[in-house]
Amino acid sequence: MRVSLTCLCLTLAGCSGVVGDLDAGITLDAGATNDAGAPADAGTTSDAGTTDDGGSSADAGSTTDAGSTTDAGSTPDAGSTIDAGSTTDAGATADAGLVTASFSTSAANIPNPERGWYVWASGDFGASIDTGALDSAYADGVRIAYTVIDLSAFRATAISTPFLNALSARFVTLRQHGFKAVVRFVYDNTAGGNDAPATQIASHLQQLAPVISANADAIAFFQAGFIGAWGEWHSSKNSNSYGYMTNAGVTQAQADANRLIVRDALLAAVPPSLPLAFRYPGDLIKWFPSATQQSRAGLHNDCWLAGPTDTGTYASQTERTYIATLSSQASFGGETCDADMPLRTSCADVRAEGAQYHLAYLNREFYAGFFTAWMSGGCYDEVGRQMGYRLQLDALRHPERAARGATVRVSIDLRNVGWARLFSPRPLVVTLQRGNETITASSTALLSTLSAQATGTTTLTVDVAIPPNATAGAWSVSLSVPDVFTSTASDARFAVRFANADTGAQQWNATTARFATGTTLVVE
């Protein structure tokens, strides 16, 4: 019973932390963030001549970002110097002063943040955290923890300050152990559905907003929760749902109005950079009739692959089509179950629907029958590999030489071959290094704009300003994708590793979380 969301268009803005642009129908205060919500300045330096459009969308098969004009045959930026015919190490070549390199892909199952399998952090994250179990899961490649938080003690009262402080402390512990959370708040983690009135939920979300914002760096996906049984938006005993096991006398209109109160409170309390996930397609269609009009609110499916309707998740084929389209931009995840038959347990089923619905994350602890079938069918590791994003470097180009004080353009061809988008607004970072000296710059276009399941490469460009006092000589070139939060930007555990093999001088450095391209730039 868990899941995800998405934030797509993404602008980094001052003290507001990581801020996604707000889609039609969603109104938020872009200035509402905090310490952990502050974006890390990756050291980028961007000339006025930079042509990348940070908001441009890179479709599968596209070759450049909007405005990008650099290709393998382009001329280095003004100020660079050309030495025709020289070569670099690691098989890279310099043709007419342009250094080029290509990269080998890897079929390894690479652990990465904000994607893949998840495990429970504890039975109630509001009361405890099982660090031993988390450490074991981390060693096994898991990077997401499901954190269900029981608010049953506060159905009729404000959340106490000691509870909020203890919750913040557990997020700190989660971060220290290398995890990000799938968050869900509940009032009744049983089938009973004994939740709270919508106005009380909204009041609680106002209290929780500072805690959520302060710990946004430790959250991967935020599930809507709060309402009904298990926080799954059904069986409410406070008129927050309609139909199945709901309290007597509630009308559809009343339930819809209460759900809107909770939806708006969630949108106000959860930072725009965090993917937000709701349980039912019907709600999303009512709120956002077009599946392409927003990218922040996705779906968590807690009975994926179980029965014709995924155990009541879908009321029609129209809803399935809507979610398949929505999930290309918004998050989709959750868990399997055995509540409805037939179960679609074959490798063909999970391959088809994992790709169709852009599966980003999944509970590794339930339902075991699926995992047994996937292991028997030989696709269990493949599912783990394909969930979420999978960034693959294809090639790189940059001038062989540059004068001090010049700006050098580095062009990187890459693609996302995973089932889902990268949801956090991360740029691609280029680092030049010579001894203990480093020069860094970031792409204007964000990797979250890359389409999933790409069959063609996309070119991102990074303009690197060489300081006038830079040491002359050869500087190595490496690539990285650090986290966007200042608190975790320098922590290699939260950086994205590329799906590329170590070959010769092309090597992943687990300490710095950088991939050495095997090329050098000579500064003169």
mmCIF file with all atom_site columns, N, CA and C in Angstrom, residues 314-341:
data_model
loop_
_atom_site.group_PDB
_atom_site.id
_atom_site.type_symbol
_atom_site.label_atom_id
_atom_site.label_alt_id
_atom_site.label_comp_id
_atom_site.label_asym_id
_atom_site.label_entity_id
_atom_site.label_seq_id
_atom_site.pdbx_PDB_ins_code
_atom_site.Cartn_x
_atom_site.Cartn_y
_atom_site.Cartn_z
_atom_site.occupancy
_atom_site.B_iso_or_equiv
_atom_site.pdbx_formal_charge
_atom_site.auth_seq_id
_atom_site.auth_comp_id
_atom_site.auth_asym_id
_atom_site.auth_atom_id
_atom_site.pdbx_PDB_model_num
ATOM 1  N N  . TYR A 1 314 ? -9.123  0.839   -10.982 1.00 0.00 ? 314 TYR A N  1
ATOM 2  C CA . TYR A 1 314 ? -9.647  1.403   -12.222 1.00 0.00 ? 314 TYR A CA 1
ATOM 3  C C  . TYR A 1 314 ? -11.122 1.067   -12.393 1.00 0.00 ? 314 TYR A C  1
ATOM 4  N N  . ALA A 1 315 ? -11.921 2.083   -12.706 1.00 0.00 ? 315 ALA A N  1
ATOM 5  C CA . ALA A 1 315 ? -13.349 1.867   -12.961 1.00 0.00 ? 315 ALA A CA 1
ATOM 6  C C  . ALA A 1 315 ? -13.630 1.644   -14.436 1.00 0.00 ? 315 ALA A C  1
ATOM 7  N N  . SER A 1 316 ? -12.655 1.902   -15.298 1.00 0.00 ? 316 SER A N  1
ATOM 8  C CA . SER A 1 316 ? -12.876 1.776   -16.739 1.00 0.00 ? 316 SER A CA 1
ATOM 9  C C  . SER A 1 316 ? -11.547 1.741   -17.472 1.00 0.00 ? 316 SER A C  1
ATOM 10 N N  . GLN A 1 317 ? -11.611 1.363   -18.751 1.00 0.00 ? 317 GLN A N  1
ATOM 11 C CA . GLN A 1 317 ? -10.415 1.404   -19.597 1.00 0.00 ? 317 GLN A CA 1
ATOM 12 C C  . GLN A 1 317 ? -9.970  2.845   -19.807 1.00 0.00 ? 317 GLN A C  1
ATOM 13 N N  . THR A 1 318 ? -10.922 3.766   -19.798 1.00 0.00 ? 318 THR A N  1
ATOM 14 C CA . THR A 1 318 ? -10.591 5.190   -19.936 1.00 0.00 ? 318 THR A CA 1
ATOM 15 C C  . THR A 1 318 ? -9.639  5.628   -18.829 1.00 0.00 ? 318 THR A C  1
ATOM 16 N N  . GLU A 1 319 ? -9.891  5.151   -17.607 1.00 0.00 ? 319 GLU A N  1
ATOM 17 C CA . GLU A 1 319 ? -9.009  5.509   -16.497 1.00 0.00 ? 319 GLU A CA 1
ATOM 18 C C  . GLU A 1 319 ? -7.612  4.915   -16.686 1.00 0.00 ? 319 GLU A C  1
ATOM 19 N N  . ARG A 1 320 ? -7.548  3.690   -17.217 1.00 0.00 ? 320 ARG A N  1
ATOM 20 C CA . ARG A 1 320 ? -6.238  3.087   -17.474 1.00 0.00 ? 320 ARG A CA 1
ATOM 21 C C  . ARG A 1 320 ? -5.462  3.905   -18.517 1.00 0.00 ? 320 ARG A C  1
ATOM 22 N N  . THR A 1 321 ? -6.147  4.305   -19.560 1.00 0.00 ? 321 THR A N  1
ATOM 23 C CA . THR A 1 321 ? -5.502  5.087   -20.610 1.00 0.00 ? 321 THR A CA 1
ATOM 24 C C  . THR A 1 321 ? -5.003  6.416   -20.068 1.00 0.00 ? 321 THR A C  1
ATOM 25 N N  . TYR A 1 322 ? -5.824  7.034   -19.227 1.00 0.00 ? 322 TYR A N  1
ATOM 26 C CA . TYR A 1 322 ? -5.451  8.313   -18.611 1.00 0.00 ? 322 TYR A CA 1
ATOM 27 C C  . TYR A 1 322 ? -4.162  8.158   -17.796 1.00 0.00 ? 322 TYR A C  1
ATOM 28 N N  . ILE A 1 323 ? -4.092  7.136   -16.954 1.00 0.00 ? 323 ILE A N  1
ATOM 29 C CA . ILE A 1 323 ? -2.925  6.944   -16.089 1.00 0.00 ? 323 ILE A CA 1
ATOM 30 C C  . ILE A 1 323 ? -1.691  6.569   -16.905 1.00 0.00 ? 323 ILE A C  1
ATOM 31 N N  . ALA A 1 324 ? -1.866  5.788   -17.959 1.00 0.00 ? 324 ALA A N  1
ATOM 32 C CA . ALA A 1 324 ? -0.722  5.451   -18.806 1.00 0.00 ? 324 ALA A CA 1
ATOM 33 C C  . ALA A 1 324 ? -0.112  6.712   -19.413 1.00 0.00 ? 324 ALA A C  1
ATOM 34 N N  . THR A 1 325 ? -0.964  7.665   -19.781 1.00 0.00 ? 325 THR A N  1
ATOM 35 C CA . THR A 1 325 ? -0.473  8.933   -20.325 1.00 0.00 ? 325 THR A CA 1
ATOM 36 C C  . THR A 1 325 ? 0.112   9.813   -19.231 1.00 0.00 ? 325 THR A C  1
ATOM 37 N N  . LEU A 1 326 ? -0.634  9.957   -18.128 1.00 0.00 ? 326 LEU A N  1
ATOM 38 C CA . LEU A 1 326 ? -0.165  10.796  -17.024 1.00 0.00 ? 326 LEU A CA 1
ATOM 39 C C  . LEU A 1 326 ? 1.187   10.343  -16.498 1.00 0.00 ? 326 LEU A C  1
ATOM 40 N N  . SER A 1 327 ? 1.381   9.036   -16.384 1.00 0.00 ? 327 SER A N  1
ATOM 41 C CA . SER A 1 327 ? 2.594   8.515   -15.749 1.00 0.00 ? 327 SER A CA 1
ATOM 42 C C  . SER A 1 327 ? 3.843   8.728   -16.584 1.00 0.00 ? 327 SER A C  1
ATOM 43 N N  . SER A 1 328 ? 3.695   9.176   -17.830 1.00 0.00 ? 328 SER A N  1
ATOM 44 C CA . SER A 1 328 ? 4.891   9.521   -18.597 1.00 0.00 ? 328 SER A CA 1
ATOM 45 C C  . SER A 1 328 ? 5.550   10.775  -18.039 1.00 0.00 ? 328 SER A C  1
ATOM 46 N N  . GLN A 1 329 ? 4.788   11.565  -17.248 1.00 0.00 ? 329 GLN A N  1
ATOM 47 C CA . GLN A 1 329 ? 5.335   12.770  -16.641 1.00 0.00 ? 329 GLN A CA 1
ATOM 48 C C  . GLN A 1 329 ? 5.218   12.773  -15.113 1.00 0.00 ? 329 GLN A C  1
ATOM 49 N N  . ALA A 1 330 ? 4.143   12.196  -14.593 1.00 0.00 ? 330 ALA A N  1
ATOM 50 C CA . ALA A 1 330 ? 3.929   12.139  -13.145 1.00 0.00 ? 330 ALA A CA 1
ATOM 51 C C  . ALA A 1 330 ? 4.283   10.748  -12.624 1.00 0.00 ? 330 ALA A C  1
ATOM 52 N N  . SER A 1 331 ? 4.460   10.631  -11.317 1.00 0.00 ? 331 SER A N  1
ATOM 53 C CA . SER A 1 331 ? 4.947   9.377   -10.769 1.00 0.00 ? 331 SER A CA 1
ATOM 54 C C  . SER A 1 331 ? 3.870   8.300   -10.699 1.00 0.00 ? 331 SER A C  1
ATOM 55 N N  . PHE A 1 332 ? 4.323   7.061   -10.799 1.00 0.00 ? 332 PHE A N  1
ATOM 56 C CA . PHE A 1 332 ? 3.464   5.886   -10.657 1.00 0.00 ? 332 PHE A CA 1
ATOM 57 C C  . PHE A 1 332 ? 4.276   4.832   -9.912  1.00 0.00 ? 332 PHE A C  1
ATOM 58 N N  . GLY A 1 333 ? 3.678   4.277   -8.837  1.00 0.00 ? 333 GLY A N  1
ATOM 59 C CA . GLY A 1 333 ? 4.342   3.228   -8.081  1.00 0.00 ? 333 GLY A CA 1
ATOM 60 C C  . GLY A 1 333 ? 3.375   2.642   -7.081  1.00 0.00 ? 333 GLY A C  1
ATOM 61 N N  . GLY A 1 334 ? 3.856   1.800   -6.186  1.00 0.00 ? 334 GLY A N  1
ATOM 62 C CA . GLY A 1 334 ? 2.986   1.217   -5.172  1.00 0.00 ? 334 GLY A CA 1
ATOM 63 C C  . GLY A 1 334 ? 3.408   -0.168  -4.766  1.00 0.00 ? 334 GLY A C  1
ATOM 64 N N  . GLU A 1 335 ? 2.442   -1.101  -4.839  1.00 0.00 ? 335 GLU A N  1
ATOM 65 C CA . GLU A 1 335 ? 2.743   -2.483  -4.476  1.00 0.00 ? 335 GLU A CA 1
ATOM 66 C C  . GLU A 1 335 ? 1.783   -3.411  -5.184  1.00 0.00 ? 335 GLU A C  1
ATOM 67 N N  . THR A 1 336 ? 2.173   -4.673  -5.246  1.00 0.00 ? 336 THR A N  1
ATOM 68 C CA . THR A 1 336 ? 1.291   -5.714  -5.764  1.00 0.00 ? 336 THR A CA 1
ATOM 69 C C  . THR A 1 336 ? 0.433   -6.244  -4.613  1.00 0.00 ? 336 THR A C  1
ATOM 70 N N  . CYS A 1 337 ? -0.591  -7.027  -4.947  1.00 0.00 ? 337 CYS A N  1
ATOM 71 C CA . CYS A 1 337 ? -1.403  -7.661  -3.913  1.00 0.00 ? 337 CYS A CA 1
ATOM 72 C C  . CYS A 1 337 ? -2.082  -8.893  -4.498  1.00 0.00 ? 337 CYS A C  1
ATOM 73 N N  . ASP A 1 338 ? -2.780  -9.631  -3.648  1.00 0.00 ? 338 ASP A N  1
ATOM 74 C CA . ASP A 1 338 ? -3.463  -10.846 -4.103  1.00 0.00 ? 338 ASP A CA 1
ATOM 75 C C  . ASP A 1 338 ? -4.947  -10.801 -3.778  1.00 0.00 ? 338 ASP A C  1
ATOM 76 N N  . ALA A 1 339 ? -5.516  -9.578  -3.746  1.00 0.00 ? 339 ALA A N  1
ATOM 77 C CA . ALA A 1 339 ? -6.908  -9.433  -3.318  1.00 0.00 ? 339 ALA A CA 1
ATOM 78 C C  . ALA A 1 339 ? -7.916  -9.767  -4.410  1.00 0.00 ? 339 ALA A C  1
ATOM 79 N N  . ASP A 1 340 ? -7.513  -9.763  -5.653  1.00 0.00 ? 340 ASP A N  1
ATOM 80 C CA . ASP A 1 340 ? -8.439  -10.016 -6.759  1.00 0.00 ? 340 ASP A CA 1
ATOM 81 C C  . ASP A 1 340 ? -7.746  -10.873 -7.800  1.00 0.00 ? 340 ASP A C  1
ATOM 82 N N  . MET A 1 341 ? -8.473  -11.744 -8.438  1.00 0.00 ? 341 MET A N  1
ATOM 83 C CA . MET A 1 341 ? -7.912  -12.675 -9.418  1.00 0.00 ? 341 MET A CA 1
ATOM 84 C C  . MET A 1 341 ? -8.466  -12.339 -10.814 1.00 0.00 ? 341 MET A C  1
#
